[in-house]
PDB file of C-alpha atoms in Angstrom:
ATOM      1  CA  MET A   1      -5.852 -16.925  19.679  1.00  0.00           C
ATOM      2  CA  ILE A   2      -4.086 -14.457  17.380  1.00  0.00           C
ATOM      3  CA  THR A   3      -0.600 -13.229  18.117  1.00  0.00           C
ATOM      4  CA  CYS A   4       1.368 -10.378  16.490  1.00  0.00           C
ATOM      5  CA  LEU A   5       5.018 -11.345  16.518  1.00  0.00           C
ATOM      6  CA  ALA A   6       6.963  -8.118  16.031  1.00  0.00           C
ATOM      7  CA  PRO A   7      10.517  -8.514  14.727  1.00  0.00           C
ATOM      8  CA  ASP A   8      11.903  -5.479  16.561  1.00  0.00           C
ATOM      9  CA  GLU A   9      11.147  -2.813  19.212  1.00  0.00           C
ATOM     10  CA  LYS A  10       9.950  -0.272  16.630  1.00  0.00           C
ATOM     11  CA  ILE A  11       7.249  -2.606  15.195  1.00  0.00           C
ATOM     12  CA  LEU A  12       6.451  -3.818  18.720  1.00  0.00           C
ATOM     13  CA  SER A  13       5.784  -0.200  19.798  1.00  0.00           C
ATOM     14  CA  THR A  14       3.746   0.435  16.597  1.00  0.00           C
ATOM     15  CA  ALA A  15       1.670  -2.652  17.318  1.00  0.00           C
ATOM     16  CA  GLN A  16       1.058  -1.784  20.938  1.00  0.00           C
ATOM     17  CA  THR A  17      -0.090   1.718  20.014  1.00  0.00           C
ATOM     18  CA  ALA A  18      -2.137   0.728  16.931  1.00  0.00           C
ATOM     19  CA  LEU A  19      -3.914  -2.235  18.578  1.00  0.00           C
ATOM     20  CA  ALA A  20      -4.484  -0.843  22.097  1.00  0.00           C
ATOM     21  CA  ARG A  21      -8.040   0.367  21.550  1.00  0.00           C
ATOM     22  CA  SER A  22      -9.769  -1.575  18.820  1.00  0.00           C
ATOM     23  CA  HIS A  23      -7.798  -4.857  18.885  1.00  0.00           C
ATOM     24  CA  ALA A  24      -6.813  -5.349  22.484  1.00  0.00           C
ATOM     25  CA  ASP A  25      -7.626  -9.064  22.062  1.00  0.00           C
ATOM     26  CA  ILE A  26      -4.514  -9.533  19.863  1.00  0.00           C
ATOM     27  CA  ARG A  27      -1.513 -10.777  21.866  1.00  0.00           C
ATOM     28  CA  ILE A  28       1.719  -8.918  21.024  1.00  0.00           C
ATOM     29  CA  GLU A  29       5.145 -10.464  21.434  1.00  0.00           C
ATOM     30  CA  GLN A  30       8.615  -9.883  19.969  1.00  0.00           C
ATOM     31  CA  GLY A  31      10.783 -12.306  18.033  1.00  0.00           C
ATOM     32  CA  LEU A  32      13.022 -12.163  14.972  1.00  0.00           C
ATOM     33  CA  LEU A  33      13.983 -14.927  12.566  1.00  0.00           C
ATOM     34  CA  SER A  34      15.309 -18.071  14.380  1.00  0.00           C
ATOM     35  CA  ALA A  35      14.447 -16.497  17.789  1.00  0.00           C
ATOM     36  CA  GLY A  36      10.993 -15.739  16.312  1.00  0.00           C
ATOM     37  CA  VAL A  37      10.572 -19.425  15.431  1.00  0.00           C
ATOM     38  CA  GLU A  38      11.358 -20.371  19.023  1.00  0.00           C
ATOM     39  CA  LYS A  39       8.899 -17.764  20.334  1.00  0.00           C
ATOM     40  CA  ALA A  40       6.295 -19.140  17.816  1.00  0.00           C
ATOM     41  CA  ARG A  41       6.808 -22.587  19.298  1.00  0.00           C
ATOM     42  CA  GLU A  42       5.974 -21.187  22.735  1.00  0.00           C
ATOM     43  CA  LEU A  43       2.985 -19.293  21.396  1.00  0.00           C
ATOM     44  CA  ILE A  44       1.579 -22.329  19.565  1.00  0.00           C
ATOM     45  CA  ASN A  45       1.942 -24.440  22.750  1.00  0.00           C
ATOM     46  CA  ASP A  46       0.077 -21.671  24.543  1.00  0.00           C
ATOM     47  CA  GLY A  47      -2.888 -21.800  22.126  1.00  0.00           C
ATOM     48  CA  THR A  48      -1.938 -19.379  19.338  1.00  0.00           C
ATOM     49  CA  GLU A  49      -3.599 -20.418  16.119  1.00  0.00           C
ATOM     50  CA  ILE A  50      -2.610 -17.438  13.860  1.00  0.00           C
ATOM     51  CA  ILE A  51       0.628 -15.489  13.915  1.00  0.00           C
ATOM     52  CA  ILE A  52       1.025 -12.096  12.306  1.00  0.00           C
ATOM     53  CA  THR A  53       4.661 -11.214  11.425  1.00  0.00           C
ATOM     54  CA  ARG A  54       6.774 -10.221   8.466  1.00  0.00           C
ATOM     55  CA  GLY A  55       9.637 -11.036   6.107  1.00  0.00           C
ATOM     56  CA  GLY A  56      12.068 -13.737   7.069  1.00  0.00           C
ATOM     57  CA  THR A  57      10.380 -14.471  10.328  1.00  0.00           C
ATOM     58  CA  ALA A  58       7.144 -15.218   8.539  1.00  0.00           C
ATOM     59  CA  LYS A  59       8.961 -17.452   6.065  1.00  0.00           C
ATOM     60  CA  ALA A  60      10.849 -19.385   8.800  1.00  0.00           C
ATOM     61  CA  ILE A  61       7.689 -19.952  10.865  1.00  0.00           C
ATOM     62  CA  LYS A  62       5.794 -21.206   7.814  1.00  0.00           C
ATOM     63  CA  GLU A  63       8.647 -23.618   7.013  1.00  0.00           C
ATOM     64  CA  THR A  64       8.944 -24.873  10.619  1.00  0.00           C
ATOM     65  CA  PHE A  65       5.227 -25.072  11.388  1.00  0.00           C
ATOM     66  CA  PRO A  66       3.406 -25.788   8.145  1.00  0.00           C
ATOM     67  CA  ASP A  67       0.096 -26.244   9.920  1.00  0.00           C
ATOM     68  CA  ILE A  68       0.094 -22.849  11.588  1.00  0.00           C
ATOM     69  CA  ILE A  69      -1.546 -19.903   9.811  1.00  0.00           C
ATOM     70  CA  VAL A  70       0.843 -17.039   9.254  1.00  0.00           C
ATOM     71  CA  VAL A  71      -0.528 -13.716   8.126  1.00  0.00           C
ATOM     72  CA  GLU A  72       2.385 -11.682   6.723  1.00  0.00           C
ATOM     73  CA  LEU A  73       2.657  -7.983   7.523  1.00  0.00           C
ATOM     74  CA  PRO A  74       2.876  -6.365   4.135  1.00  0.00           C
ATOM     75  CA  ILE A  75       5.426  -3.672   3.330  1.00  0.00           C
ATOM     76  CA  THR A  76       3.040  -1.170   1.769  1.00  0.00           C
ATOM     77  CA  GLY A  77       3.914   1.094  -1.121  1.00  0.00           C
ATOM     78  CA  PHE A  78       3.990   3.957   1.408  1.00  0.00           C
ATOM     79  CA  ASP A  79       6.441   2.067   3.555  1.00  0.00           C
ATOM     80  CA  ILE A  80       8.727   1.377   0.580  1.00  0.00           C
ATOM     81  CA  LEU A  81       8.473   4.967  -0.645  1.00  0.00           C
ATOM     82  CA  ARG A  82       9.308   6.336   2.726  1.00  0.00           C
ATOM     83  CA  THR A  83      12.344   4.049   3.085  1.00  0.00           C
ATOM     84  CA  VAL A  84      13.754   4.719  -0.337  1.00  0.00           C
ATOM     85  CA  HIS A  85      13.203   8.412   0.043  1.00  0.00           C
ATOM     86  CA  GLN A  86      15.042   8.399   3.322  1.00  0.00           C
ATOM     87  CA  ALA A  87      17.882   6.358   1.801  1.00  0.00           C
ATOM     88  CA  ARG A  88      18.102   8.835  -1.046  1.00  0.00           C
ATOM     89  CA  SER A  89      19.377  11.449   1.420  1.00  0.00           C
ATOM     90  CA  LEU A  90      22.385   9.179   2.034  1.00  0.00           C
ATOM     91  CA  GLY A  91      23.144   8.324  -1.587  1.00  0.00           C
ATOM     92  CA  ARG A  92      21.765   7.764  -5.056  1.00  0.00           C
ATOM     93  CA  ARG A  93      23.028   4.172  -5.387  1.00  0.00           C
ATOM     94  CA  VAL A  94      20.902   1.995  -3.120  1.00  0.00           C
ATOM     95  CA  GLY A  95      21.380  -1.655  -2.350  1.00  0.00           C
ATOM     96  CA  VAL A  96      18.305  -3.481  -1.255  1.00  0.00           C
ATOM     97  CA  VAL A  97      19.125  -6.467   0.926  1.00  0.00           C
ATOM     98  CA  ALA A  98      15.836  -8.146   1.947  1.00  0.00           C
ATOM     99  CA  PHE A  99      13.523 -11.134   1.696  1.00  0.00           C
ATOM    100  CA  ALA A 100      11.483 -11.108  -1.543  1.00  0.00           C
ATOM    101  CA  SER A 101       8.221 -10.405   0.217  1.00  0.00           C
ATOM    102  CA  MET A 102       9.649  -7.146   1.571  1.00  0.00           C
ATOM    103  CA  VAL A 103      10.475  -5.547  -1.770  1.00  0.00           C
ATOM    104  CA  LEU A 104       7.359  -6.150  -3.880  1.00  0.00           C
ATOM    105  CA  GLY A 105       6.747  -3.082  -6.072  1.00  0.00           C
ATOM    106  CA  ILE A 106      10.163  -1.510  -5.516  1.00  0.00           C
ATOM    107  CA  ASP A 107      11.153  -1.761  -9.167  1.00  0.00           C
ATOM    108  CA  CYS A 108       9.132   1.321 -10.179  1.00  0.00           C
ATOM    109  CA  LEU A 109      10.837   3.672  -7.725  1.00  0.00           C
ATOM    110  CA  PRO A 110      14.218   4.390  -9.381  1.00  0.00           C
ATOM    111  CA  SER A 111      12.713   6.763 -11.984  1.00  0.00           C
ATOM    112  CA  ILE A 112      10.288   8.342  -9.514  1.00  0.00           C
ATOM    113  CA  LEU A 113      12.917   9.084  -6.811  1.00  0.00           C
ATOM    114  CA  ASP A 114      16.015   9.458  -9.003  1.00  0.00           C
ATOM    115  CA  VAL A 115      17.919   6.545  -7.456  1.00  0.00           C
ATOM    116  CA  GLU A 116      19.671   3.473  -8.671  1.00  0.00           C
ATOM    117  CA  LEU A 117      18.322   0.349  -6.992  1.00  0.00           C
ATOM    118  CA  ARG A 118      19.984  -3.023  -7.015  1.00  0.00           C
ATOM    119  CA  GLN A 119      18.349  -5.879  -5.212  1.00  0.00           C
ATOM    120  CA  TYR A 120      20.152  -8.579  -3.214  1.00  0.00           C
ATOM    121  CA  LEU A 121      17.483 -11.088  -2.115  1.00  0.00           C
ATOM    122  CA  ILE A 122      18.100 -13.304   0.886  1.00  0.00           C
ATOM    123  CA  GLU A 123      16.504 -16.578   1.786  1.00  0.00           C
ATOM    124  CA  ASN A 124      17.557 -16.663   5.440  1.00  0.00           C
ATOM    125  CA  GLU A 125      19.241 -14.536   8.100  1.00  0.00           C
ATOM    126  CA  PHE A 126      22.628 -16.126   7.511  1.00  0.00           C
ATOM    127  CA  GLU A 127      22.930 -14.701   3.973  1.00  0.00           C
ATOM    128  CA  ALA A 128      22.466 -11.095   5.037  1.00  0.00           C
ATOM    129  CA  GLU A 129      26.039 -10.170   5.886  1.00  0.00           C
ATOM    130  CA  ALA A 130      27.529 -11.477   2.629  1.00  0.00           C
ATOM    131  CA  LYS A 131      24.789  -9.688   0.589  1.00  0.00           C
ATOM    132  CA  VAL A 132      25.334  -6.376   2.454  1.00  0.00           C
ATOM    133  CA  LEU A 133      29.076  -6.489   1.781  1.00  0.00           C
ATOM    134  CA  GLN A 134      28.439  -7.523  -1.866  1.00  0.00           C
ATOM    135  CA  ALA A 135      26.156  -4.543  -2.358  1.00  0.00           C
ATOM    136  CA  PHE A 136      28.828  -2.208  -1.215  1.00  0.00           C
ATOM    137  CA  ARG A 137      31.522  -3.874  -3.328  1.00  0.00           C
ATOM    138  CA  ASP A 138      29.083  -3.333  -6.242  1.00  0.00           C
ATOM    139  CA  GLY A 139      28.978   0.386  -5.546  1.00  0.00           C
ATOM    140  CA  ALA A 140      26.057   0.894  -3.211  1.00  0.00           C
ATOM    141  CA  GLU A 141      26.194   4.072  -1.148  1.00  0.00           C
ATOM    142  CA  VAL A 142      23.493   3.000   1.280  1.00  0.00           C
ATOM    143  CA  ILE A 143      21.605  -0.205   2.045  1.00  0.00           C
ATOM    144  CA  ILE A 144      17.922  -0.702   2.803  1.00  0.00           C
ATOM    145  CA  GLY A 145      16.266  -3.735   4.278  1.00  0.00           C
ATOM    146  CA  GLY A 146      14.851  -5.229   7.420  1.00  0.00           C
ATOM    147  CA  VAL A 147      16.168  -5.705  10.941  1.00  0.00           C
ATOM    148  CA  ILE A 148      18.827  -8.286  10.106  1.00  0.00           C
ATOM    149  CA  THR A 149      20.108  -6.162   7.167  1.00  0.00           C
ATOM    150  CA  GLY A 150      20.427  -3.172   9.493  1.00  0.00           C
ATOM    151  CA  HIS A 151      22.221  -5.243  12.023  1.00  0.00           C
ATOM    152  CA  GLU A 152      24.801  -6.455   9.506  1.00  0.00           C
ATOM    153  CA  ALA A 153      25.292  -2.971   8.067  1.00  0.00           C
ATOM    154  CA  ARG A 154      25.865  -1.513  11.608  1.00  0.00           C
ATOM    155  CA  LYS A 155      28.337  -4.264  12.340  1.00  0.00           C
ATOM    156  CA  HIS A 156      30.448  -3.035   9.443  1.00  0.00           C
ATOM    157  CA  ASN A 157      29.749   0.623  10.039  1.00  0.00           C
ATOM    158  CA  LEU A 158      27.906   1.025   6.716  1.00  0.00           C
ATOM    159  CA  PRO A 159      25.071   3.437   5.993  1.00  0.00           C
ATOM    160  CA  HIS A 160      21.644   1.833   6.039  1.00  0.00           C
ATOM    161  CA  VAL A 161      17.960   2.592   6.324  1.00  0.00           C
ATOM    162  CA  ARG A 162      15.616   0.024   7.884  1.00  0.00           C
ATOM    163  CA  SER A 163      12.232  -0.510   6.263  1.00  0.00           C
ATOM    164  CA  GLN A 164       9.414   0.189   8.651  1.00  0.00           C
ATOM    165  CA  CYS A 165       5.974  -1.212   8.977  1.00  0.00           C
ATOM    166  CA  GLY A 166       3.310   1.447   9.324  1.00  0.00           C
ATOM    167  CA  ALA A 167       0.181   1.204  11.421  1.00  0.00           C
ATOM    168  CA  GLU A 168      -1.942   0.855   8.297  1.00  0.00           C
ATOM    169  CA  ALA A 169      -0.190  -2.389   7.290  1.00  0.00           C
ATOM    170  CA  LEU A 170      -0.449  -3.730  10.785  1.00  0.00           C
ATOM    171  CA  LEU A 171      -4.173  -2.992  11.014  1.00  0.00           C
ATOM    172  CA  HIS A 172      -4.775  -4.548   7.610  1.00  0.00           C
ATOM    173  CA  SER A 173      -3.027  -7.769   8.731  1.00  0.00           C
ATOM    174  CA  VAL A 174      -5.008  -7.847  12.014  1.00  0.00           C
ATOM    175  CA  ARG A 175      -8.294  -7.569  10.096  1.00  0.00           C
ATOM    176  CA  GLU A 176      -7.227 -10.372   7.761  1.00  0.00           C
ATOM    177  CA  ALA A 177      -6.185 -12.579  10.666  1.00  0.00           C
ATOM    178  CA  LYS A 178      -9.495 -11.987  12.395  1.00  0.00           C
ATOM    179  CA  ARG A 179     -11.408 -12.909   9.228  1.00  0.00           C
ATOM    180  CA  ILE A 180      -9.433 -16.156   8.983  1.00  0.00           C
ATOM    181  CA  TYR A 181      -9.978 -16.856  12.677  1.00  0.00           C
ATOM    182  CA  ALA A 182     -13.740 -16.316  12.411  1.00  0.00           C
ATOM    183  CA  ALA A 183     -13.983 -18.489   9.317  1.00  0.00           C
ATOM    184  CA  ARG A 184     -12.077 -21.303  11.097  1.00  0.00           C
ATOM    185  CA  ARG A 185     -14.378 -21.052  14.066  1.00  0.00           C
ATOM    186  CA  ALA A 186     -17.426 -21.120  11.843  1.00  0.00           C
ATOM    187  CA  ASP A 187     -16.106 -24.137   9.872  1.00  0.00           C
ATOM    188  CA  SER A 188     -15.416 -26.054  13.096  1.00  0.00           C
ATOM    189  CA  GLY A 189     -18.808 -25.216  14.571  1.00  0.00           C
ATOM    190  CA  LYS A 190     -17.230 -23.403  17.535  1.00  0.00           C
ATOM    191  CA  GLY A 191     -18.677 -19.995  16.676  1.00  0.00           C
ATOM    192  CA  THR A 192     -16.725 -16.813  17.323  1.00  0.00           C
TER     193      THR A 192
END
């Protein structure tokens, strides 16, 4: 079984809409970071073999369950472009507080969008608050990042823009998960 583990309501809704017709066989659940790891434990016990998720949740699940296959939802160039463009309306100095996998390719955007970007990479959810506060001490006018970054920025009433995952990235990850699932079935002689 393949499960999409959405980190928040927005991605959950995107997954439900994007997968409803052509990928109705994909289970869709919600779980973020450490709560996502606990949800993954339940899913694995219930027969899930492949989990589709993103960022810190993907990293935490891989570390906790090294034998489970995790297909990471990519943050596409379009997703990053939309997020930085939206942040630009709140300020030119943008702090990026995110897991490394969520900011691939972001280095080329400052000259394209006329912004200053400074990255504050996090390894786990517990580092987010300190990095958000550091970014503002360093002169950031707005923060971009994932769900946990948005939560920490809101807690301190600081401007932020949350990176989103578009349907195209979700569909790409589902196709990849299905390829892996089919290959595993073929290798084990179980068929598809």
